[in-house]
Coordinates of C-alpha atoms in Angstrom, one line a residue:
M1 CA 89.7 133.3 121.1
F2 CA 89.3 130.4 123.6
L3 CA 86.2 131.1 124.7
R4 CA 84.8 132.2 121.0
T5 CA 86.3 128.5 119.5
F6 CA 85.0 126.5 122.4
G7 CA 82.1 128.5 123.7
W8 CA 79.4 125.7 121.6
S9 CA 81.2 122.7 122.4
F10 CA 80.5 123.7 126.3
G11 CA 76.8 124.9 125.3
I12 CA 76.5 121.6 124.2
T13 CA 78.0 119.5 126.1
I14 CA 76.2 120.8 129.2
A15 CA 72.5 120.8 127.5
G16 CA 73.9 117.0 126.5
L17 CA 74.8 116.0 129.7
V18 CA 71.5 117.5 131.2
A19 CA 69.0 115.6 128.8
A20 CA 70.9 112.6 129.2
G21 CA 70.5 112.8 133.0
L22 CA 67.0 113.7 133.0
I23 CA 66.1 111.0 130.2
W24 CA 68.3 108.0 131.6
G25 CA 69.6 108.6 134.7
V26 CA 72.6 108.9 136.5
D27 CA 73.9 105.9 135.2
G28 CA 72.9 106.9 131.1
F29 CA 74.7 110.8 132.2
G30 CA 77.8 108.6 132.8
V31 CA 77.6 106.5 129.8
V32 CA 77.4 110.0 127.7
L33 CA 80.1 111.3 129.3
V34 CA 82.8 108.5 128.7
L35 CA 81.9 108.1 125.6
A36 CA 82.5 112.0 124.4
I37 CA 86.3 111.2 126.4
L38 CA 86.7 108.1 123.8
E39 CA 85.5 110.3 120.9
I40 CA 88.3 113.3 121.9
S41 CA 90.5 110.9 123.3
L42 CA 90.5 108.6 119.9
S43 CA 90.5 112.0 117.2
F44 CA 92.6 114.0 119.1
D45 CA 95.2 113.5 115.5
N46 CA 91.9 113.6 113.7
A47 CA 91.7 117.6 114.5
V48 CA 95.6 118.4 113.9
V49 CA 95.5 116.8 110.3
N50 CA 91.4 118.5 109.7
A51 CA 93.4 122.1 111.0
T52 CA 96.4 121.7 107.7
V53 CA 93.1 121.2 105.0
L54 CA 90.8 123.7 107.8
K55 CA 93.7 126.6 107.2
R56 CA 93.8 126.5 103.3
M57 CA 90.1 127.7 103.6
N58 CA 88.3 131.2 104.1
P59 CA 86.9 131.9 107.4
F60 CA 83.9 131.5 105.8
W61 CA 84.2 127.9 105.2
Q62 CA 85.5 127.5 109.0
K63 CA 82.4 128.7 109.8
I64 CA 80.5 126.2 107.3
F65 CA 83.0 123.9 109.3
L66 CA 81.9 124.3 112.7
T67 CA 77.9 124.2 111.9
V68 CA 76.6 122.5 108.9
G69 CA 79.6 120.3 109.5
V70 CA 79.3 119.4 113.0
L71 CA 75.4 117.9 111.5
I72 CA 76.9 116.0 109.7
A73 CA 79.8 115.2 111.6
V74 CA 76.9 113.7 114.5
F75 CA 73.8 112.7 112.4
G76 CA 75.7 112.0 109.9
M77 CA 78.6 110.1 110.7
R78 CA 77.7 109.1 114.1
L79 CA 73.7 108.1 113.2
L80 CA 72.6 108.1 109.8
F81 CA 76.1 106.4 108.0
P82 CA 76.3 103.3 110.6
L83 CA 72.6 102.4 109.6
L84 CA 73.2 103.0 105.8
V85 CA 76.5 100.4 106.3
V86 CA 74.4 98.1 108.2
A87 CA 71.6 97.9 105.9
L88 CA 73.5 97.8 102.8
T89 CA 76.4 94.6 104.6
A90 CA 73.6 92.7 105.6
H91 CA 71.5 93.2 102.7
I92 CA 68.2 94.6 105.3
S93 CA 65.5 96.8 104.4
P94 CA 66.1 100.1 106.1
G95 CA 62.7 100.2 108.0
T96 CA 64.5 96.7 109.7
V97 CA 67.4 98.5 110.8
I98 CA 66.0 101.7 112.6
D99 CA 63.7 98.5 114.2
L100 CA 66.8 97.0 115.2
A101 CA 68.4 100.0 115.9
L102 CA 65.7 101.5 118.2
H103 CA 65.1 98.7 120.0
S104 CA 68.4 97.1 121.5
S105 CA 67.0 93.9 122.8
H106 CA 65.2 93.1 119.0
T107 CA 67.6 90.8 116.4
Y108 CA 67.3 90.0 112.8
N109 CA 68.7 86.7 112.1
G110 CA 69.8 86.5 115.6
L111 CA 72.1 89.8 115.5
T112 CA 71.4 92.1 117.3
Y113 CA 72.0 95.9 115.4
G114 CA 75.7 96.7 117.7
Q115 CA 76.3 92.4 116.3
H116 CA 75.7 93.1 112.7
L117 CA 77.5 96.5 112.4
E118 CA 80.4 94.9 113.9
A119 CA 80.0 91.6 111.4
A120 CA 80.5 94.6 109.2
N121 CA 83.9 95.7 110.2
P122 CA 85.9 94.2 107.6
A123 CA 84.3 97.3 105.0
I124 CA 83.9 99.6 107.1
A125 CA 87.6 98.9 108.0
A126 CA 89.3 98.1 104.5
F127 CA 86.7 101.6 103.4
G128 CA 88.5 103.6 105.9
G129 CA 92.0 102.4 106.0
I130 CA 93.1 102.6 102.5
F131 CA 91.5 106.7 102.6
L132 CA 93.6 107.5 106.0
L133 CA 96.5 105.2 104.5
M134 CA 96.5 107.2 101.1
I135 CA 96.6 110.7 103.4
F136 CA 99.9 109.3 104.9
L137 CA 101.7 108.3 101.7
D138 CA 100.9 111.1 100.1
F139 CA 102.0 113.3 102.6
I140 CA 105.2 111.4 103.6
L141 CA 106.1 110.8 99.9
E142 CA 106.4 114.6 99.3
Q143 CA 108.5 117.7 99.7
K144 CA 108.3 119.0 102.7
D145 CA 109.9 122.3 104.2
Y146 CA 110.5 120.8 107.9
H147 CA 111.5 117.0 108.3
W148 CA 111.2 115.6 111.4
L149 CA 112.3 112.0 111.0
R150 CA 115.0 112.8 108.3
W151 CA 116.1 109.2 108.3
I152 CA 112.8 108.1 107.3
E153 CA 111.3 111.1 105.2
R154 CA 114.6 111.8 102.4
P155 CA 114.7 108.7 101.3
L156 CA 110.7 108.4 101.1
E157 CA 110.9 111.9 98.8
R158 CA 113.4 110.5 97.0
I159 CA 111.3 107.7 95.9
G160 CA 108.0 110.0 95.9
R161 CA 108.7 111.5 93.0
L162 CA 108.0 107.8 90.6
E163 CA 104.0 108.8 89.7
A164 CA 100.9 107.9 91.2
L165 CA 103.4 105.8 93.5
S166 CA 101.2 106.1 96.4
S167 CA 98.1 104.4 94.6
V168 CA 100.1 101.1 94.1
I169 CA 100.9 101.5 97.6
A170 CA 97.7 101.3 98.3
L171 CA 97.1 98.4 96.3
I172 CA 99.4 96.6 96.7
T173 CA 98.3 96.5 100.7
L174 CA 94.9 96.4 100.0
A175 CA 95.5 92.7 97.9
L176 CA 97.7 92.3 101.2
A177 CA 95.1 92.4 103.7
A178 CA 92.6 90.9 100.9
R179 CA 94.9 87.5 101.3
F180 CA 96.4 87.7 105.0
F181 CA 93.2 89.0 106.7
A182 CA 89.8 88.8 105.2
K183 CA 89.8 85.1 104.3
E184 CA 85.9 84.7 103.8
H185 CA 85.4 88.3 103.7
A186 CA 87.9 89.0 100.7
E187 CA 85.6 90.1 98.0
T188 CA 84.2 93.2 100.2
V189 CA 87.5 94.1 102.0
L190 CA 89.1 94.2 98.0
L191 CA 85.6 96.5 97.1
A192 CA 85.5 98.7 100.0
G193 CA 89.6 99.5 99.7
L194 CA 88.8 100.0 96.2
L195 CA 86.0 102.4 97.2
G196 CA 88.2 104.1 99.9
L197 CA 90.7 104.8 97.0
A198 CA 88.5 106.4 95.7
T199 CA 86.1 108.6 96.9
Y200 CA 90.3 109.6 98.0
L201 CA 92.0 110.4 94.7
G202 CA 87.9 111.5 93.2
V203 CA 87.6 114.0 96.3
N204 CA 91.4 114.8 96.4
G205 CA 91.6 115.1 93.1
L206 CA 88.9 118.0 91.7
S207 CA 89.9 120.3 95.5
G208 CA 93.1 120.0 94.0
V209 CA 92.5 120.9 90.3
F210 CA 89.9 124.2 91.9
E211 CA 93.1 125.1 94.3
S212 CA 95.2 125.4 90.8
S213 CA 92.5 127.2 89.1
L214 CA 92.2 129.4 91.8
E215 CA 96.1 130.2 92.0
D216 CA 95.9 131.0 88.6
E217 CA 93.4 133.6 88.5
D218 CA 94.5 134.7 91.3
E219 CA 98.1 135.3 89.3
D220 CA 96.1 136.8 86.3
E221 CA 94.4 139.0 88.9
A222 CA 98.2 140.5 90.0
G223 CA 99.0 140.6 86.5
E224 CA 96.0 143.0 86.3
D225 CA 96.6 145.0 88.3
A226 CA 100.3 145.3 87.2
E227 CA 99.2 146.6 84.2
G228 CA 96.4 148.8 85.6
E229 CA 99.3 150.7 87.9
E230 CA 101.0 151.7 85.1
E231 CA 98.6 152.7 82.7
G232 CA 95.7 154.2 85.3
V233 CA 96.0 157.8 85.3
G234 CA 98.9 159.6 87.6
G235 CA 100.0 155.9 88.5
A236 CA 96.8 155.4 90.3
A237 CA 96.2 151.8 90.2
L238 CA 92.4 150.2 88.5
A239 CA 89.9 148.9 90.7
P240 CA 89.8 145.4 90.2
R241 CA 86.5 144.1 88.0
P242 CA 84.1 142.8 90.2
G243 CA 82.3 139.6 89.8
R244 CA 84.9 138.0 88.9
S245 CA 85.0 134.0 88.5
A246 CA 88.5 133.5 91.3
V247 CA 84.9 133.4 93.9
L248 CA 83.2 130.8 92.8
V249 CA 86.0 128.8 92.0
A250 CA 87.3 129.0 95.2
G251 CA 84.3 128.1 97.0
K252 CA 84.2 125.6 94.5
A253 CA 87.7 124.4 96.1
A254 CA 87.0 125.4 99.8
F255 CA 83.1 122.8 99.4
F256 CA 85.5 119.9 97.8
L257 CA 87.8 120.4 100.6
F258 CA 84.9 120.6 103.2
L259 CA 83.8 117.1 102.2
Y260 CA 87.2 115.9 102.0
L261 CA 87.1 116.9 105.7
E262 CA 84.1 115.2 106.0
V263 CA 85.0 112.2 105.0
L264 CA 88.4 112.1 107.0
D265 CA 86.3 112.6 109.9
A266 CA 84.2 109.7 108.8
S267 CA 87.2 107.5 108.4
F268 CA 88.4 108.2 111.8
S269 CA 85.1 108.2 113.5
F270 CA 84.5 104.1 112.8
D271 CA 86.3 102.2 115.5
G272 CA 85.0 104.7 117.9
V273 CA 81.2 104.2 116.4
V274 CA 81.9 100.3 116.8
G275 CA 84.1 100.4 119.9
A276 CA 80.9 101.7 121.8
F277 CA 78.3 99.5 121.3
A278 CA 80.9 97.7 124.3
I279 CA 79.9 100.6 126.4
S280 CA 76.3 101.1 125.8
S281 CA 74.0 99.8 123.2
D282 CA 71.4 102.6 123.0
I283 CA 72.2 104.1 119.7
F284 CA 70.5 107.2 120.9
Q285 CA 73.6 106.9 123.6
I286 CA 76.0 106.9 121.5
T287 CA 74.8 109.4 119.1
L288 CA 74.7 112.2 122.0
G289 CA 78.1 111.0 123.4
L290 CA 80.3 110.5 119.8
G291 CA 78.2 113.9 119.2
I292 CA 79.5 115.9 122.3
G293 CA 83.5 114.9 121.3
A294 CA 83.4 115.6 117.6
M295 CA 82.0 119.3 118.7
Y296 CA 85.2 119.6 120.6
I297 CA 87.2 118.6 118.0
R298 CA 86.2 120.8 115.8
S299 CA 86.1 123.3 117.7
L300 CA 90.0 122.3 118.6
T301 CA 90.8 122.2 114.2
V302 CA 89.8 125.4 114.7
F303 CA 91.5 126.4 117.2
L304 CA 94.8 125.4 116.0
V305 CA 94.2 127.8 112.5
R306 CA 93.2 130.3 114.8
K307 CA 96.3 130.1 116.8
G308 CA 98.8 128.9 114.3
T309 CA 99.4 126.0 116.4
L310 CA 101.0 124.6 112.9
D311 CA 102.6 127.4 112.5
D312 CA 104.3 127.8 115.6
Y313 CA 105.3 123.5 116.1
V314 CA 106.2 122.5 112.6
Y315 CA 106.6 118.9 113.3
L316 CA 102.7 118.8 114.9
E317 CA 101.8 117.7 111.3
H318 CA 104.3 114.9 110.6
G319 CA 103.2 113.6 114.1
A320 CA 99.4 113.8 113.4
H321 CA 99.9 111.9 109.8
Y322 CA 102.2 109.3 110.8
A323 CA 99.3 108.5 114.0
I324 CA 97.4 108.6 111.1
G325 CA 99.6 106.6 109.5
A326 CA 99.2 103.5 112.3
L327 CA 95.7 104.2 112.2
A328 CA 95.8 103.1 108.7
V329 CA 97.7 99.5 109.5
I330 CA 95.4 99.2 112.8
L331 CA 92.1 99.1 110.4
L332 CA 93.6 96.8 108.2
V333 CA 94.9 94.1 111.0
S334 CA 91.6 94.6 112.3
I335 CA 89.6 93.2 110.0
E336 CA 90.7 90.0 111.4
K337 CA 92.0 90.5 114.9
K338 CA 89.9 92.8 117.6
I339 CA 92.5 95.9 118.2
P340 CA 91.6 98.0 121.8
E341 CA 90.4 101.5 120.9
V342 CA 92.9 102.7 123.9
V343 CA 95.9 101.7 121.8
T344 CA 94.1 103.5 118.6
G345 CA 94.2 106.4 121.0
L346 CA 97.2 105.8 122.4
I347 CA 99.6 105.9 119.8
G348 CA 97.8 109.0 118.0
V349 CA 98.9 110.6 121.4
A350 CA 101.8 109.0 121.2
F351 CA 102.7 110.4 117.5
I352 CA 101.5 114.1 118.7
G353 CA 103.1 114.2 121.9
A354 CA 106.1 113.1 120.5
A355 CA 105.8 116.0 117.3
L356 CA 105.6 118.8 119.6
A357 CA 108.2 117.7 122.1
S358 CA 110.1 117.5 119.1
S359 CA 108.9 121.1 117.8
M360 CA 109.5 123.0 121.2
L361 CA 113.2 121.6 121.7
R362 CA 113.3 123.1 117.7
N363 CA 111.8 126.5 118.9
R364 CA 114.9 126.9 121.7
R365 CA 117.2 125.9 119.3
V366 CA 116.5 128.3 117.0
A367 CA 115.7 131.0 119.3
Q368 CA 119.4 130.5 121.4
D369 CA 120.8 130.6 117.5
D370 CA 119.5 134.0 117.1
E371 CA 120.2 135.6 119.8
D372 CA 124.1 134.3 119.7
V373 CA 124.0 135.6 116.1
A374 CA 122.7 138.5 116.9
A375 CA 125.1 138.5 120.2
A376 CA 127.9 138.4 117.6
L377 CA 127.2 141.5 115.4
E378 CA 127.1 143.3 118.5
S379 CA 131.2 142.1 118.6
A380 CA 131.4 143.0 115.7
Q381 CA 130.1 146.1 116.1
A382 CA 131.8 147.3 119.4
A383 CA 135.0 145.9 117.8
R384 CA 135.0 148.3 114.6
R385 CA 134.5 151.2 116.8

């Protein structure tokens, strides 16, 4: 399973590093390698959250996530999307933006491509911060089967019964961020944050509608099959009718979940793309290095799903969402203040590591309790004899 899941990642890594060495020499090889490691370290929590969504999709869409999704992640989110952001925020024509990206020494209004992208950070941070904040809020406010930090999660679940509370909190947070962090960029921050909120509500809402329709179809089909068992000759169940709309609904639900994952990936990749210019000003080196890292994140996501890791370590999902909440705050604060990428990466790793350790301790307690119960039953049976 490991090689089957990570095979493409290993192959692309080798091909990418060899190409980097041939094109840019030893220095280019090192830069691409560092960028790949940076992307993996910053986005590990992204893989865990992706896995919570991907496990709701069938194997076909999991393959789409690993193939088409990788192309979108590498060329769309890490190459074309930054170009679009620079064009929109700096009011530069697409041709000029491409020229700036291809020639790191060229400038427009005295700024290079990397500097223009950094200048667009308030809009990027507001969009991604609010989108990620909504993911965290919807998780922390919903009813859960397991509680990691009970003293926080149980009270928040109670107030989470209020309708649209997460959206209200996000809007208040956006207003505070625009007031205290944006200064001259307040209008841009508000607009970008509202777009982030609208994107989350739209994509997540549509996927939820189609998932609900799919569940209704499954329930109806189960009821018809049960009737068929009663009406069939000799008690034989009637064959389900082919071409049911459940397949189409599943496809729609999976499609919008796929879009949700791509926007989630974009939100996670913003800080990595901007921070990458501190390592290299060559857009192709950045795309190649971050693309290799993105490939591993996708492979790790699928591996977690196929291995059932989230079911075995029940607090991992909690840790990933707390990391998302922390990243959302960091993005909003970074509208005004520069936050080192290493801080972002370490916070995510810390939450994931703590959640994994707590899950392992819980599993040991459960196993010990099961052994104690089994021993008590054996003792009771022996006493009866």
